[in-house]
C-alpha cells in the first residue's frame, strides 16, 4: 500500500522576519493550497510592517546550488516560484540549476522595486533576469513599476501607462523577453468602472490583471479594496499560482483561482503591526469556517 503524496512546490526567495512576505508567505500559501512546500533561501531580511531594516544575501553560490540539488534529486518538484533573488550571481545560478533539471512550471515574481519605488537590484542583475531566467519561465508576474523598469532596462526607453490599453501593450512588450505568459498585475493601476484611470472624480472600483500568451489577452477583474494591509501580496500570488499549477490546473485557471485567493486574503483586512500589515494567508482555512458556524 502506497502512502499519501502531495503536489510539490519549491520556493526560491528571501526570508521575511515579520512573516508577511517572502519564504514565510510562500510556505503558508503552499500549505493552505494542499501542497508540499520546499525552500531555497537566497537572502535573510530584517523587516517588519514599517519597512526593511537590513538584508543579508546568501553569498555562497555553491550552497544555493547544493540546496537546489538536494531538493530536485530527492523529493522532486512539480512547480517552482522564484521571488527575491539578491544578485546577478544568484539569478544565473538559479537559472542554471532549473535548466539542469528541466524545470518547466516556473513562476517568476521579479522582485526588483520596493514599495517606495526604490531599485533593489543593480542593472546587471536585472539584465540576468532577461538573459537567463525569463526565457525558461512559464509565467512572469511583474507589477506595473517592475514591468516599466524591465522594459526600460531591455530597450532603454520609458513606457507610459495611463490606460488599460497601455497596460496591454506593455504586457505584449514584456512577452518578447521570453516567458510563455506575462501576468501584468493591475494593483498599481486602479481603474474606474469604464476602464479609465482613476481621477478625483472617478473613484477606484476595479483592479484588472492582464494575462498575455503571445496571441490573446485575458483580463481578470477584481473589486478594488481600500486597505493599507497588503504586505506580501505579490509573493503570495506567485506562490499560489505555482501551487495551482502543481495541482494540475491549466495556466488561466490557476491564475483566476490565485487572484480570487489573494483578493480574499486582502479583503479580510488583517491588522497587524504599526505599518502596512500582511494579508491573511489563512482566510480560507480555520478563520472562515469558524465564522460560518457562528
mmCIF file of C-alpha atoms in Angstrom:
data_model
loop_
_atom_site.group_PDB
_atom_site.id
_atom_site.type_symbol
_atom_site.label_atom_id
_atom_site.label_comp_id
_atom_site.label_asym_id
_atom_site.label_seq_id
_atom_site.Cartn_x
_atom_site.Cartn_y
_atom_site.Cartn_z
ATOM 1 C CA UNK A 1 0.000 0.000 0.000
ATOM 2 C CA UNK A 2 1.494 3.309 -1.054
ATOM 3 C CA UNK A 3 1.465 6.373 1.168
ATOM 4 C CA UNK A 4 -0.043 9.791 0.626
ATOM 5 C CA UNK A 5 1.553 12.064 -1.959
ATOM 6 C CA UNK A 6 1.139 15.799 -2.386
ATOM 7 C CA UNK A 7 1.902 18.237 -5.217
ATOM 8 C CA UNK A 8 5.442 19.525 -4.624
ATOM 9 C CA UNK A 9 6.223 23.241 -4.790
ATOM 10 C CA UNK A 10 9.650 24.828 -4.391
ATOM 11 C CA UNK A 11 10.050 28.483 -3.493
ATOM 12 C CA UNK A 12 13.371 30.198 -4.176
ATOM 13 C CA UNK A 13 13.245 33.511 -2.374
ATOM 14 C CA UNK A 14 14.311 35.654 0.572
ATOM 15 C CA UNK A 15 13.118 35.327 4.150
ATOM 16 C CA UNK A 16 10.885 37.967 5.767
ATOM 17 C CA UNK A 17 11.396 38.062 9.522
ATOM 18 C CA UNK A 18 7.929 39.586 10.025
ATOM 19 C CA UNK A 19 6.260 36.670 8.240
ATOM 20 C CA UNK A 20 4.192 38.635 5.748
ATOM 21 C CA UNK A 21 6.162 38.149 2.541
ATOM 22 C CA UNK A 22 8.985 36.070 1.084
ATOM 23 C CA UNK A 23 9.594 32.463 2.097
ATOM 24 C CA UNK A 24 7.253 32.715 5.063
ATOM 25 C CA UNK A 25 4.319 33.903 2.951
ATOM 26 C CA UNK A 26 5.113 31.271 0.319
ATOM 27 C CA UNK A 27 5.116 28.358 2.755
ATOM 28 C CA UNK A 28 1.811 29.466 4.278
ATOM 29 C CA UNK A 29 0.286 29.813 0.822
ATOM 30 C CA UNK A 30 1.616 26.500 -0.482
ATOM 31 C CA UNK A 31 0.361 24.710 2.630
ATOM 32 C CA UNK A 32 -3.190 26.090 2.546
ATOM 33 C CA UNK A 33 -3.354 25.058 -1.121
ATOM 34 C CA UNK A 34 -2.777 21.461 -0.085
ATOM 35 C CA UNK A 35 0.742 21.230 -1.480
ATOM 36 C CA UNK A 36 4.108 20.253 -0.010
ATOM 37 C CA UNK A 37 6.417 23.268 0.274
ATOM 38 C CA UNK A 38 10.216 23.312 -0.040
ATOM 39 C CA UNK A 39 12.653 26.209 0.061
ATOM 40 C CA UNK A 40 15.918 27.591 -1.188
ATOM 41 C CA UNK A 41 16.588 30.780 0.787
ATOM 42 C CA UNK A 42 18.535 33.401 -1.167
ATOM 43 C CA UNK A 43 18.703 36.126 1.492
ATOM 44 C CA UNK A 44 17.740 36.941 5.057
ATOM 45 C CA UNK A 45 15.942 40.193 5.746
ATOM 46 C CA UNK A 46 15.260 42.039 8.970
ATOM 47 C CA UNK A 47 11.934 43.752 8.353
ATOM 48 C CA UNK A 48 8.525 44.487 9.749
ATOM 49 C CA UNK A 49 5.372 46.277 8.626
ATOM 50 C CA UNK A 50 7.172 49.636 8.643
ATOM 51 C CA UNK A 51 9.946 48.629 6.234
ATOM 52 C CA UNK A 52 13.133 46.669 5.546
ATOM 53 C CA UNK A 53 15.838 47.245 8.146
ATOM 54 C CA UNK A 54 18.634 45.066 6.747
ATOM 55 C CA UNK A 55 19.340 42.481 4.030
ATOM 56 C CA UNK A 56 21.874 39.663 4.343
ATOM 57 C CA UNK A 57 22.247 37.864 0.974
ATOM 58 C CA UNK A 58 23.479 34.295 0.662
ATOM 59 C CA UNK A 59 26.841 34.933 -0.982
ATOM 60 C CA UNK A 60 27.924 31.303 -1.489
ATOM 61 C CA UNK A 61 26.566 30.195 -4.858
ATOM 62 C CA UNK A 62 27.805 26.683 -4.179
ATOM 63 C CA UNK A 63 25.439 26.476 -1.219
ATOM 64 C CA UNK A 64 22.457 27.632 -3.287
ATOM 65 C CA UNK A 65 23.290 25.087 -5.962
ATOM 66 C CA UNK A 66 23.657 22.321 -3.371
ATOM 67 C CA UNK A 67 20.335 23.235 -1.771
ATOM 68 C CA UNK A 68 18.575 23.022 -5.142
ATOM 69 C CA UNK A 69 20.320 19.745 -5.986
ATOM 70 C CA UNK A 70 19.181 18.306 -2.642
ATOM 71 C CA UNK A 71 15.535 19.097 -3.368
ATOM 72 C CA UNK A 72 15.438 18.033 -7.011
ATOM 73 C CA UNK A 73 17.330 14.750 -6.545
ATOM 74 C CA UNK A 74 15.219 13.523 -3.628
ATOM 75 C CA UNK A 75 11.673 14.815 -3.113
ATOM 76 C CA UNK A 76 11.326 16.256 -6.618
ATOM 77 C CA UNK A 77 9.492 19.348 -7.795
ATOM 78 C CA UNK A 78 6.215 19.899 -9.667
ATOM 79 C CA UNK A 79 6.315 23.717 -9.776
ATOM 80 C CA UNK A 80 8.690 26.496 -8.779
ATOM 81 C CA UNK A 81 8.185 30.050 -7.599
ATOM 82 C CA UNK A 82 11.087 32.495 -7.579
ATOM 83 C CA UNK A 83 10.956 35.684 -5.544
ATOM 84 C CA UNK A 84 13.771 37.842 -4.209
ATOM 85 C CA UNK A 85 16.978 36.811 -5.983
ATOM 86 C CA UNK A 86 19.538 39.044 -4.366
ATOM 87 C CA UNK A 87 22.258 39.328 -7.028
ATOM 88 C CA UNK A 88 23.275 38.674 -10.614
ATOM 89 C CA UNK A 89 25.174 35.568 -9.497
ATOM 90 C CA UNK A 90 22.107 34.246 -7.677
ATOM 91 C CA UNK A 91 19.886 34.691 -10.723
ATOM 92 C CA UNK A 92 22.372 32.958 -13.009
ATOM 93 C CA UNK A 93 22.947 30.104 -10.546
ATOM 94 C CA UNK A 94 19.229 29.503 -10.063
ATOM 95 C CA UNK A 95 18.571 29.588 -13.821
ATOM 96 C CA UNK A 96 21.430 27.143 -14.445
ATOM 97 C CA UNK A 97 20.042 24.677 -11.904
ATOM 98 C CA UNK A 98 16.488 24.922 -13.222
ATOM 99 C CA UNK A 99 17.767 24.211 -16.725
ATOM 100 C CA UNK A 100 19.807 21.298 -15.392
ATOM 101 C CA UNK A 101 16.671 19.597 -14.077
ATOM 102 C CA UNK A 102 14.430 20.558 -16.980
ATOM 103 C CA UNK A 103 12.049 22.535 -14.782
ATOM 104 C CA UNK A 104 9.019 23.812 -16.706
ATOM 105 C CA UNK A 105 6.339 25.203 -14.373
ATOM 106 C CA UNK A 106 8.376 28.191 -13.225
ATOM 107 C CA UNK A 107 6.582 31.260 -11.885
ATOM 108 C CA UNK A 108 8.924 34.260 -11.699
ATOM 109 C CA UNK A 109 7.979 37.148 -9.429
ATOM 110 C CA UNK A 110 10.635 39.717 -10.436
ATOM 111 C CA UNK A 111 11.229 41.408 -7.089
ATOM 112 C CA UNK A 112 13.291 44.465 -8.005
ATOM 113 C CA UNK A 113 11.372 47.592 -6.969
ATOM 114 C CA UNK A 114 10.467 48.381 -3.355
ATOM 115 C CA UNK A 115 7.043 49.631 -2.286
ATOM 116 C CA UNK A 116 8.522 53.127 -2.019
ATOM 117 C CA UNK A 117 9.827 52.896 -5.600
ATOM 118 C CA UNK A 118 13.499 52.242 -4.829
ATOM 119 C CA UNK A 119 15.528 49.955 -7.106
ATOM 120 C CA UNK A 120 16.547 46.842 -5.152
ATOM 121 C CA UNK A 121 18.880 45.300 -7.749
ATOM 122 C CA UNK A 122 21.673 46.714 -9.919
ATOM 123 C CA UNK A 123 21.033 46.866 -13.668
ATOM 124 C CA UNK A 124 23.397 43.914 -14.214
ATOM 125 C CA UNK A 125 21.163 41.705 -12.066
ATOM 126 C CA UNK A 126 18.062 42.858 -13.904
ATOM 127 C CA UNK A 127 19.793 42.011 -17.182
ATOM 128 C CA UNK A 128 20.377 38.487 -15.828
ATOM 129 C CA UNK A 129 16.620 38.102 -15.424
ATOM 130 C CA UNK A 130 16.249 38.985 -19.090
ATOM 131 C CA UNK A 131 19.040 36.754 -20.401
ATOM 132 C CA UNK A 132 18.848 33.742 -18.076
ATOM 133 C CA UNK A 133 15.562 33.410 -16.199
ATOM 134 C CA UNK A 134 12.756 34.838 -18.330
ATOM 135 C CA UNK A 135 13.498 32.547 -21.319
ATOM 136 C CA UNK A 136 12.782 29.472 -19.151
ATOM 137 C CA UNK A 137 9.852 30.962 -17.225
ATOM 138 C CA UNK A 138 6.320 29.712 -17.663
ATOM 139 C CA UNK A 139 4.839 32.893 -16.167
ATOM 140 C CA UNK A 140 6.313 36.211 -15.034
ATOM 141 C CA UNK A 141 4.222 38.297 -12.631
ATOM 142 C CA UNK A 142 5.522 41.895 -12.576
ATOM 143 C CA UNK A 143 3.569 44.761 -11.087
ATOM 144 C CA UNK A 144 3.338 47.973 -13.070
ATOM 145 C CA UNK A 145 6.501 49.521 -11.616
ATOM 146 C CA UNK A 146 8.537 46.383 -12.266
ATOM 147 C CA UNK A 147 7.132 45.996 -15.776
ATOM 148 C CA UNK A 148 8.066 49.559 -16.726
ATOM 149 C CA UNK A 149 11.531 49.095 -15.223
ATOM 150 C CA UNK A 150 12.100 45.822 -17.077
ATOM 151 C CA UNK A 151 11.083 47.456 -20.337
ATOM 152 C CA UNK A 152 13.496 50.317 -19.748
ATOM 153 C CA UNK A 153 16.434 48.001 -18.990
ATOM 154 C CA UNK A 154 15.603 45.866 -22.046
ATOM 155 C CA UNK A 155 15.049 48.702 -24.523
ATOM 156 C CA UNK A 156 16.496 51.858 -22.986
ATOM 157 C CA UNK A 157 13.156 53.639 -23.343
ATOM 158 C CA UNK A 158 10.407 54.629 -20.920
ATOM 159 C CA UNK A 159 6.892 53.255 -21.269
ATOM 160 C CA UNK A 160 3.985 55.375 -20.081
ATOM 161 C CA UNK A 161 0.884 53.587 -18.798
ATOM 162 C CA UNK A 162 -2.273 55.650 -18.428
ATOM 163 C CA UNK A 163 -4.956 53.206 -19.509
ATOM 164 C CA UNK A 164 -5.855 49.548 -19.747
ATOM 165 C CA UNK A 165 -4.782 49.534 -23.399
ATOM 166 C CA UNK A 166 -1.363 50.920 -22.423
ATOM 167 C CA UNK A 167 -1.018 48.127 -19.887
ATOM 168 C CA UNK A 168 -1.930 45.533 -22.519
ATOM 169 C CA UNK A 169 0.678 46.988 -24.856
ATOM 170 C CA UNK A 170 3.287 46.800 -22.097
ATOM 171 C CA UNK A 171 2.428 43.156 -21.401
ATOM 172 C CA UNK A 172 2.950 42.454 -25.105
ATOM 173 C CA UNK A 173 6.382 44.097 -24.957
ATOM 174 C CA UNK A 174 7.376 42.000 -21.929
ATOM 175 C CA UNK A 175 6.308 38.830 -23.732
ATOM 176 C CA UNK A 176 9.144 39.495 -26.180
ATOM 177 C CA UNK A 177 11.586 38.886 -23.297
ATOM 178 C CA UNK A 178 10.974 35.132 -23.445
ATOM 179 C CA UNK A 179 8.371 33.835 -20.984
ATOM 180 C CA UNK A 180 5.432 31.736 -22.139
ATOM 181 C CA UNK A 181 2.968 34.003 -20.310
ATOM 182 C CA UNK A 182 3.023 37.511 -18.872
ATOM 183 C CA UNK A 183 0.729 38.356 -15.977
ATOM 184 C CA UNK A 184 0.841 42.130 -15.553
ATOM 185 C CA UNK A 185 -0.683 42.875 -12.170
ATOM 186 C CA UNK A 186 -3.088 45.788 -12.030
ATOM 187 C CA UNK A 187 -2.893 46.808 -8.392
ATOM 188 C CA UNK A 188 -0.870 49.929 -9.214
ATOM 189 C CA UNK A 189 -3.328 50.975 -11.926
ATOM 190 C CA UNK A 190 -6.742 51.103 -10.245
ATOM 191 C CA UNK A 191 -9.496 51.797 -12.764
ATOM 192 C CA UNK A 192 -12.997 53.173 -12.777
ATOM 193 C CA UNK A 193 -15.888 51.020 -13.940
ATOM 194 C CA UNK A 194 -15.397 52.073 -17.574
ATOM 195 C CA UNK A 195 -11.690 51.096 -17.520
ATOM 196 C CA UNK A 196 -10.470 54.660 -17.263
ATOM 197 C CA UNK A 197 -7.629 55.594 -14.951
ATOM 198 C CA UNK A 198 -8.886 56.830 -11.612
ATOM 199 C CA UNK A 199 -9.233 60.577 -11.081
ATOM 200 C CA UNK A 200 -10.507 62.603 -8.162
ATOM 201 C CA UNK A 201 -13.996 62.458 -9.642
ATOM 202 C CA UNK A 202 -13.936 58.758 -10.581
ATOM 203 C CA UNK A 203 -13.170 56.581 -7.552
ATOM 204 C CA UNK A 204 -11.298 53.282 -7.835
ATOM 205 C CA UNK A 205 -13.612 50.375 -8.498
ATOM 206 C CA UNK A 206 -11.667 47.752 -10.463
ATOM 207 C CA UNK A 207 -8.292 46.074 -10.461
ATOM 208 C CA UNK A 208 -7.625 44.498 -13.864
ATOM 209 C CA UNK A 209 -4.859 41.885 -14.045
ATOM 210 C CA UNK A 210 -3.752 41.184 -17.620
ATOM 211 C CA UNK A 211 -2.588 37.781 -18.855
ATOM 212 C CA UNK A 212 -0.961 37.639 -22.296
ATOM 213 C CA UNK A 213 0.146 34.439 -24.041
ATOM 214 C CA UNK A 214 1.537 35.887 -27.252
ATOM 215 C CA UNK A 215 -1.822 35.759 -29.031
ATOM 216 C CA UNK A 216 -4.670 36.530 -26.672
ATOM 217 C CA UNK A 217 -5.285 38.858 -23.735
ATOM 218 C CA UNK A 218 -7.270 37.674 -20.732
ATOM 219 C CA UNK A 219 -8.496 40.291 -18.253
ATOM 220 C CA UNK A 220 -9.222 39.146 -14.702
ATOM 221 C CA UNK A 221 -11.217 41.750 -12.781
ATOM 222 C CA UNK A 222 -11.359 42.183 -9.022
ATOM 223 C CA UNK A 223 -13.034 44.755 -6.847
ATOM 224 C CA UNK A 224 -10.604 47.422 -5.618
ATOM 225 C CA UNK A 225 -10.228 47.160 -1.829
ATOM 226 C CA UNK A 226 -9.172 50.200 0.178
ATOM 227 C CA UNK A 227 -6.719 48.997 2.826
ATOM 228 C CA UNK A 228 -3.127 49.593 3.890
ATOM 229 C CA UNK A 229 -2.653 45.927 4.754
ATOM 230 C CA UNK A 230 -1.296 44.469 1.518
ATOM 231 C CA UNK A 231 2.217 43.375 2.542
ATOM 232 C CA UNK A 232 3.229 40.192 0.725
ATOM 233 C CA UNK A 233 0.585 40.343 -1.991
ATOM 234 C CA UNK A 234 2.988 39.714 -4.880
ATOM 235 C CA UNK A 235 4.803 36.848 -3.164
ATOM 236 C CA UNK A 236 1.512 35.236 -2.240
ATOM 237 C CA UNK A 237 0.023 35.480 -5.717
ATOM 238 C CA UNK A 238 3.075 33.899 -7.356
ATOM 239 C CA UNK A 239 3.266 31.034 -4.864
ATOM 240 C CA UNK A 240 -0.483 30.456 -5.198
ATOM 241 C CA UNK A 241 -0.145 30.235 -8.985
ATOM 242 C CA UNK A 242 2.746 27.767 -8.623
ATOM 243 C CA UNK A 243 0.674 25.678 -6.207
ATOM 244 C CA UNK A 244 -2.305 25.569 -8.547
ATOM 245 C CA UNK A 245 -0.074 24.617 -11.478
ATOM 246 C CA UNK A 246 1.427 21.829 -9.356
ATOM 247 C CA UNK A 247 -2.105 20.588 -8.694
ATOM 248 C CA UNK A 248 -2.696 20.275 -12.441
ATOM 249 C CA UNK A 249 -4.734 23.368 -13.242
ATOM 250 C CA UNK A 250 -4.212 24.999 -16.656
ATOM 251 C CA UNK A 251 -2.496 28.380 -16.618
ATOM 252 C CA UNK A 252 -5.609 30.559 -16.925
ATOM 253 C CA UNK A 253 -7.475 28.519 -14.327
ATOM 254 C CA UNK A 254 -4.511 28.641 -11.936
ATOM 255 C CA UNK A 255 -4.296 32.402 -12.300
ATOM 256 C CA UNK A 256 -8.014 33.030 -11.812
ATOM 257 C CA UNK A 257 -8.130 30.855 -8.714
ATOM 258 C CA UNK A 258 -4.993 32.507 -7.318
ATOM 259 C CA UNK A 259 -6.319 36.023 -7.874
ATOM 260 C CA UNK A 260 -9.514 35.035 -6.054
ATOM 261 C CA UNK A 261 -7.462 33.635 -3.170
ATOM 262 C CA UNK A 262 -5.355 36.780 -2.835
ATOM 263 C CA UNK A 263 -8.413 39.019 -3.145
ATOM 264 C CA UNK A 264 -9.974 37.181 -0.210
ATOM 265 C CA UNK A 265 -6.751 37.470 1.789
ATOM 266 C CA UNK A 266 -6.707 41.243 1.230
ATOM 267 C CA UNK A 267 -10.421 41.649 1.907
ATOM 268 C CA UNK A 268 -10.026 40.070 5.344
ATOM 269 C CA UNK A 269 -8.060 43.228 6.280
ATOM 270 C CA UNK A 270 -5.814 41.565 8.838
ATOM 271 C CA UNK A 271 -4.466 44.352 11.066
ATOM 272 C CA UNK A 272 -1.025 43.517 12.477
ATOM 273 C CA UNK A 273 1.852 45.886 13.177
ATOM 274 C CA UNK A 274 2.202 49.652 13.002
ATOM 275 C CA UNK A 275 2.641 49.999 9.227
ATOM 276 C CA UNK A 276 1.454 48.168 6.121
ATOM 277 C CA UNK A 277 0.283 44.902 7.579
ATOM 278 C CA UNK A 278 0.262 41.471 5.918
ATOM 279 C CA UNK A 279 -2.631 39.887 4.086
ATOM 280 C CA UNK A 280 -4.377 36.932 5.723
ATOM 281 C CA UNK A 281 -2.958 33.804 4.105
ATOM 282 C CA UNK A 282 -5.211 31.601 6.239
ATOM 283 C CA UNK A 283 -8.529 33.197 5.359
ATOM 284 C CA UNK A 284 -9.789 30.061 3.605
ATOM 285 C CA UNK A 285 -8.866 27.676 6.401
ATOM 286 C CA UNK A 286 -9.636 27.979 10.088
ATOM 287 C CA UNK A 287 -10.895 31.575 10.147
ATOM 288 C CA UNK A 288 -13.655 31.389 7.532
ATOM 289 C CA UNK A 289 -15.134 28.055 8.722
ATOM 290 C CA UNK A 290 -15.320 29.364 12.286
ATOM 291 C CA UNK A 291 -17.144 32.491 11.133
ATOM 292 C CA UNK A 292 -19.642 30.443 9.140
ATOM 293 C CA UNK A 293 -20.542 28.409 12.246
ATOM 294 C CA UNK A 294 -21.260 31.487 14.356
#
